[in-house]
PDB file of C-alpha atoms and ligand atoms in Angstrom:
ATOM      1  CA  ILE W   3     106.862  89.978 106.853  1.00  0.00           C
ATOM      2  CA  ILE W   4     104.425  91.900 104.698  1.00  0.00           C
ATOM      3  CA  ILE W   5     105.708  94.652 102.438  1.00  0.00           C
ATOM      4  CA  TYR W   6     103.145  97.276 101.516  1.00  0.00           C
ATOM      5  CA  PRO W   7     103.441  99.272  98.285  1.00  0.00           C
ATOM      6  CA  CYS W   8     104.539 102.895  98.630  1.00  0.00           C
ATOM      7  CA  MET W   9     101.643 105.320  98.616  1.00  0.00           C
ATOM      8  CA  ASN W  10     101.670 108.999  97.798  1.00  0.00           C
ATOM      9  CA  VAL W  11      99.129 110.895  99.871  1.00  0.00           C
ATOM     10  CA  LEU W  12      98.285 114.613  99.673  1.00  0.00           C
ATOM     11  CA  PHE W  13      96.063 116.395 102.209  1.00  0.00           C
ATOM     12  CA  VAL W  14      94.309 119.507 100.951  1.00  0.00           C
ATOM     13  CA  CYS W  15      92.509 122.322 102.792  1.00  0.00           C
ATOM     14  CA  LEU W  16      91.954 125.987 101.979  1.00  0.00           C
ATOM     15  CA  GLY W  17      95.044 127.713 103.358  1.00  0.00           C
ATOM     16  CA  ASN W  18      97.423 124.790 104.119  1.00  0.00           C
ATOM     17  CA  ILE W  19      98.162 126.305 107.511  1.00  0.00           C
ATOM     18  CA  CYS W  20      95.579 124.740 109.881  1.00  0.00           C
ATOM     19  CA  ARG W  21      93.985 121.410 108.888  1.00  0.00           C
ATOM     20  CA  SER W  22      96.066 119.795 106.132  1.00  0.00           C
ATOM     21  CA  PRO W  23      99.404 120.341 107.962  1.00  0.00           C
ATOM     22  CA  LEU W  24      97.864 118.287 110.805  1.00  0.00           C
ATOM     23  CA  GLY W  25      96.872 115.574 108.319  1.00  0.00           C
ATOM     24  CA  GLU W  26     100.448 115.497 107.018  1.00  0.00           C
ATOM     25  CA  GLY W  27     101.975 115.430 110.503  1.00  0.00           C
ATOM     26  CA  ILE W  28      99.575 112.857 111.941  1.00  0.00           C
ATOM     27  CA  LEU W  29      99.786 110.409 109.008  1.00  0.00           C
ATOM     28  CA  LYS W  30     103.602 110.735 108.919  1.00  0.00           C
ATOM     29  CA  ASN W  31     103.620 109.940 112.639  1.00  0.00           C
ATOM     30  CA  ILE W  32     101.420 106.868 112.119  1.00  0.00           C
ATOM     31  CA  CYS W  33     103.723 105.733 109.287  1.00  0.00           C
ATOM     32  CA  ASP W  34     106.792 106.173 111.520  1.00  0.00           C
ATOM     33  CA  HIS W  35     105.172 104.010 114.196  1.00  0.00           C
ATOM     34  CA  THR W  36     103.889 101.325 111.833  1.00  0.00           C
ATOM     35  CA  GLY W  37     106.892 101.114 109.497  1.00  0.00           C
ATOM     36  CA  LEU W  38     104.994 102.308 106.426  1.00  0.00           C
ATOM     37  CA  ASP W  39     107.257 104.006 103.875  1.00  0.00           C
ATOM     38  CA  TRP W  40     104.724 106.416 102.401  1.00  0.00           C
ATOM     39  CA  ASN W  41     105.195 109.819 100.775  1.00  0.00           C
ATOM     40  CA  ILE W  42     102.946 112.337 102.515  1.00  0.00           C
ATOM     41  CA  ASP W  43     102.462 116.023 101.761  1.00  0.00           C
ATOM     42  CA  SER W  44      99.859 118.786 102.103  1.00  0.00           C
ATOM     43  CA  ALA W  45      98.692 121.781 100.082  1.00  0.00           C
ATOM     44  CA  GLY W  46      96.029 124.496 100.006  1.00  0.00           C
ATOM     45  CA  THR W  47      93.549 125.244  97.242  1.00  0.00           C
ATOM     46  CA  GLY W  48      94.432 128.895  97.910  1.00  0.00           C
ATOM     47  CA  GLY W  49      97.925 130.356  97.766  1.00  0.00           C
ATOM     48  CA  TRP W  50      97.603 133.287 100.198  1.00  0.00           C
ATOM     49  CA  HIS W  51      99.733 131.605 102.857  1.00  0.00           C
ATOM     50  CA  ALA W  52     102.343 130.019 100.561  1.00  0.00           C
ATOM     51  CA  GLY W  53     105.746 129.829 102.236  1.00  0.00           C
ATOM     52  CA  GLU W  54     104.324 130.278 105.740  1.00  0.00           C
ATOM     53  CA  SER W  55     104.708 127.947 108.726  1.00  0.00           C
ATOM     54  CA  PRO W  56     101.585 126.201 109.995  1.00  0.00           C
ATOM     55  CA  ASP W  57      99.286 128.293 112.201  1.00  0.00           C
ATOM     56  CA  HIS W  58     100.732 128.485 115.743  1.00  0.00           C
ATOM     57  CA  ARG W  59      97.577 126.805 117.092  1.00  0.00           C
ATOM     58  CA  SER W  60      98.100 123.772 114.804  1.00  0.00           C
ATOM     59  CA  ILE W  61     101.766 123.597 115.848  1.00  0.00           C
ATOM     60  CA  LYS W  62     100.654 123.723 119.499  1.00  0.00           C
ATOM     61  CA  VAL W  63      97.962 121.033 119.329  1.00  0.00           C
ATOM     62  CA  ALA W  64     100.303 118.734 117.373  1.00  0.00           C
ATOM     63  CA  ALA W  65     103.107 119.285 119.913  1.00  0.00           C
ATOM     64  CA  LYS W  66     100.681 118.438 122.739  1.00  0.00           C
ATOM     65  CA  HIS W  67     100.399 114.994 121.109  1.00  0.00           C
ATOM     66  CA  GLY W  68     104.144 114.631 120.494  1.00  0.00           C
ATOM     67  CA  ILE W  69     104.075 115.590 116.810  1.00  0.00           C
ATOM     68  CA  ASP W  70     106.362 118.315 115.449  1.00  0.00           C
ATOM     69  CA  ILE W  71     104.993 120.139 112.385  1.00  0.00           C
ATOM     70  CA  HIS W  72     106.782 123.488 112.736  1.00  0.00           C
ATOM     71  CA  GLN W  73     109.108 122.851 109.797  1.00  0.00           C
ATOM     72  CA  GLN W  74     106.273 122.460 107.270  1.00  0.00           C
ATOM     73  CA  ARG W  75     105.750 125.300 104.767  1.00  0.00           C
ATOM     74  CA  ALA W  76     102.452 126.087 103.060  1.00  0.00           C
ATOM     75  CA  ARG W  77     102.090 125.733  99.319  1.00  0.00           C
ATOM     76  CA  GLN W  78      99.271 125.940  96.807  1.00  0.00           C
ATOM     77  CA  PHE W  79      97.898 122.832  95.104  1.00  0.00           C
ATOM     78  CA  LYS W  80      99.187 122.542  91.539  1.00  0.00           C
ATOM     79  CA  GLN W  81      98.155 120.571  88.443  1.00  0.00           C
ATOM     80  CA  ASP W  82     100.985 118.044  88.566  1.00  0.00           C
ATOM     81  CA  ASP W  83      99.858 117.012  92.069  1.00  0.00           C
ATOM     82  CA  PHE W  84      97.112 115.114  90.230  1.00  0.00           C
ATOM     83  CA  ASP W  85      99.826 112.914  88.684  1.00  0.00           C
ATOM     84  CA  LYS W  86     102.268 112.759  91.619  1.00  0.00           C
ATOM     85  CA  PHE W  87      99.784 111.584  94.259  1.00  0.00           C
ATOM     86  CA  ASP W  88      97.650 108.441  94.500  1.00  0.00           C
ATOM     87  CA  HIS W  89      95.256 109.904  97.075  1.00  0.00           C
ATOM     88  CA  ILE W  90      94.249 113.570  97.238  1.00  0.00           C
ATOM     89  CA  ILE W  91      92.240 114.035 100.429  1.00  0.00           C
ATOM     90  CA  ALA W  92      90.022 117.103 100.866  1.00  0.00           C
ATOM     91  CA  MET W  93      89.326 118.291 104.418  1.00  0.00           C
ATOM     92  CA  ASP W  94      85.810 119.546 103.632  1.00  0.00           C
ATOM     93  CA  LYS W  95      83.215 119.489 100.873  1.00  0.00           C
ATOM     94  CA  SER W  96      84.225 122.965  99.713  1.00  0.00           C
ATOM     95  CA  ASN W  97      87.855 121.836  99.259  1.00  0.00           C
ATOM     96  CA  PHE W  98      86.537 118.737  97.474  1.00  0.00           C
ATOM     97  CA  LYS W  99      84.475 120.848  95.075  1.00  0.00           C
ATOM     98  CA  ASP W 100      87.391 123.196  94.412  1.00  0.00           C
ATOM     99  CA  LEU W 101      89.669 120.225  93.623  1.00  0.00           C
ATOM    100  CA  THR W 102      87.170 118.575  91.288  1.00  0.00           C
ATOM    101  CA  SER W 103      86.786 121.875  89.410  1.00  0.00           C
ATOM    102  CA  LEU W 104      90.509 121.827  88.558  1.00  0.00           C
ATOM    103  CA  THR W 105      90.375 118.721  86.322  1.00  0.00           C
ATOM    104  CA  SER W 106      88.106 116.793  83.993  1.00  0.00           C
ATOM    105  CA  ASP W 107      90.434 113.781  83.736  1.00  0.00           C
ATOM    106  CA  PRO W 108      88.621 110.753  85.247  1.00  0.00           C
ATOM    107  CA  ASN W 109      91.955 109.351  86.484  1.00  0.00           C
ATOM    108  CA  HIS W 110      92.531 112.556  88.444  1.00  0.00           C
ATOM    109  CA  LEU W 111      88.956 112.768  89.732  1.00  0.00           C
ATOM    110  CA  ALA W 112      89.160 109.181  91.024  1.00  0.00           C
ATOM    111  CA  LYS W 113      92.053 110.185  93.318  1.00  0.00           C
ATOM    112  CA  ILE W 114      90.045 112.829  95.190  1.00  0.00           C
ATOM    113  CA  SER W 115      88.307 111.832  98.402  1.00  0.00           C
ATOM    114  CA  LEU W 116      86.747 113.470 101.446  1.00  0.00           C
ATOM    115  CA  MET W 117      88.745 113.131 104.680  1.00  0.00           C
ATOM    116  CA  MET W 118      85.858 112.150 106.945  1.00  0.00           C
ATOM    117  CA  ASP W 119      84.833 109.339 104.581  1.00  0.00           C
ATOM    118  CA  PHE W 120      87.741 107.436 106.159  1.00  0.00           C
ATOM    119  CA  ASP W 121      86.020 107.555 109.563  1.00  0.00           C
ATOM    120  CA  THR W 122      82.765 105.762 108.893  1.00  0.00           C
ATOM    121  CA  ALA W 123      81.750 105.995 112.564  1.00  0.00           C
ATOM    122  CA  SER W 124      81.887 109.793 112.729  1.00  0.00           C
ATOM    123  CA  THR W 125      78.856 112.019 112.247  1.00  0.00           C
ATOM    124  CA  PHE W 126      81.139 114.769 110.888  1.00  0.00           C
ATOM    125  CA  ARG W 127      81.247 114.963 107.089  1.00  0.00           C
ATOM    126  CA  ASP W 128      83.704 117.896 107.119  1.00  0.00           C
ATOM    127  CA  VAL W 129      86.797 118.679 109.154  1.00  0.00           C
ATOM    128  CA  PRO W 130      85.622 122.154 110.233  1.00  0.00           C
ATOM    129  CA  ASP W 131      87.816 125.149 109.484  1.00  0.00           C
ATOM    130  CA  PRO W 132      89.228 126.114 112.921  1.00  0.00           C
ATOM    131  CA  TYR W 133      90.796 129.416 111.787  1.00  0.00           C
ATOM    132  CA  TYR W 134      88.154 131.653 113.408  1.00  0.00           C
ATOM    133  CA  ASP W 135      86.519 129.395 116.022  1.00  0.00           C
ATOM    134  CA  ASN W 136      89.707 127.874 117.500  1.00  0.00           C
ATOM    135  CA  ARG W 137      88.443 124.261 117.497  1.00  0.00           C
ATOM    136  CA  PHE W 138      91.950 122.850 117.040  1.00  0.00           C
ATOM    137  CA  ASP W 139      91.464 120.030 119.571  1.00  0.00           C
ATOM    138  CA  LEU W 140      88.389 118.868 117.652  1.00  0.00           C
ATOM    139  CA  VAL W 141      90.265 119.088 114.341  1.00  0.00           C
ATOM    140  CA  PHE W 142      93.156 117.074 115.788  1.00  0.00           C
ATOM    141  CA  GLU W 143      90.757 114.362 116.990  1.00  0.00           C
ATOM    142  CA  LEU W 144      88.827 114.165 113.703  1.00  0.00           C
ATOM    143  CA  VAL W 145      91.989 114.104 111.577  1.00  0.00           C
ATOM    144  CA  THR W 146      93.584 111.446 113.805  1.00  0.00           C
ATOM    145  CA  ASN W 147      90.551 109.174 113.569  1.00  0.00           C
ATOM    146  CA  ALA W 148      90.287 109.616 109.798  1.00  0.00           C
ATOM    147  CA  CYS W 149      94.043 108.985 109.335  1.00  0.00           C
ATOM    148  CA  ASN W 150      93.730 105.791 111.365  1.00  0.00           C
ATOM    149  CA  GLY W 151      90.786 104.773 109.166  1.00  0.00           C
ATOM    150  CA  PHE W 152      92.799 105.514 106.033  1.00  0.00           C
ATOM    151  CA  VAL W 153      95.700 103.352 107.233  1.00  0.00           C
ATOM    152  CA  GLN W 154      93.330 100.569 108.256  1.00  0.00           C
ATOM    153  CA  LYS W 155      91.748 100.650 104.818  1.00  0.00           C
ATOM    154  CA  PHE W 156      94.908 100.739 102.723  1.00  0.00           C
ATOM    155  CA  ALA W 157      97.636  99.135 104.821  1.00  0.00           C
ATOM    156  CA  GLU W 158      95.772  96.806 107.154  1.00  0.00           C
ATOM    157  CA  VAL W 159      98.284  97.352 109.938  1.00  0.00           C
ATOM    158  CA  PRO W 160      97.396  95.910 113.361  1.00  0.00           C
ATOM    159  CA  ILE W 161      95.110  98.199 115.363  1.00  0.00           C
ATOM    160  CA  SER W 162      97.508  97.872 118.319  1.00  0.00           C
ATOM    161  CA  LEU W 163     100.085  99.931 116.394  1.00  0.00           C
ATOM    162  CA  LEU W 164      97.694 102.852 115.906  1.00  0.00           C
ATOM    163  CA  TYR W 165      96.832 105.376 118.570  1.00  0.00           C
TER     164      TYR W 165
HETATM  165  P1  LIG G  23      93.030 125.817 106.647  1.00  0.00           P
HETATM  166  O1  LIG G  23      92.447 127.070 107.469  1.00  0.00           O
HETATM  167  O2  LIG G  23      92.281 125.800 105.331  1.00  0.00           O
HETATM  168  O3  LIG G  23      92.689 124.680 107.514  1.00  0.00           O
HETATM  169  O4  LIG G  23      94.504 126.067 106.485  1.00  0.00           O
HETATM  170  C1  LIG G  23      92.420 128.368 106.946  1.00  0.00           C
HETATM  171  C2  LIG G  23      93.527 129.166 107.041  1.00  0.00           C
HETATM  172  C3  LIG G  23      93.492 130.472 106.561  1.00  0.00           C
HETATM  173  C4  LIG G  23      92.337 130.936 105.979  1.00  0.00           C
HETATM  174  C5  LIG G  23      91.232 130.123 105.883  1.00  0.00           C
HETATM  175  C6  LIG G  23      91.280 128.848 106.361  1.00  0.00           C
HETATM  176  N1  LIG G  23      92.279 132.259 105.504  1.00  0.00           N
HETATM  177  O5  LIG G  23      91.217 132.671 105.041  1.00  0.00           O
HETATM  178  O6  LIG G  23      93.297 132.958 105.557  1.00  0.00           O
END
């Protein structure tokens, strides 16, 4: 057997109610199916929705794929997340810029990445904000593919265990 080191992964979007809760739910689901014991969380650069459940449309698209995210609660990104997490994954370039503006520590900066960089085949550079245009199916697909790419890159689990 191969034992992989524990990883601490944080997904970050603007409100932590649409995109990053899907990242958290989808990567947790992949970890459940592949036996990876990772610590996965999500946060928003903004705090307007702190304490709220995910957007009902994110809950619905996740449920359609057998993933339950309704118990998640939104929270704002905080400074000590830079120390607690190994990978801080921004859903779009704006989130990435906001995160990099919160630290000047090179160790912190090195942890920040852009979600779609984990799907090298995709033409999307950003996971688009679906709040106003309702593209939750697209977001689910993009986040799933990028999560699979992330796991392939860092855990090297057999492709047959992904979905
Ligand atoms: P998220 O989507 O960043 O994917 O959670 C948004 C949710 C709420 C708002 C913007 C984006 N908002 O402006 O309230």
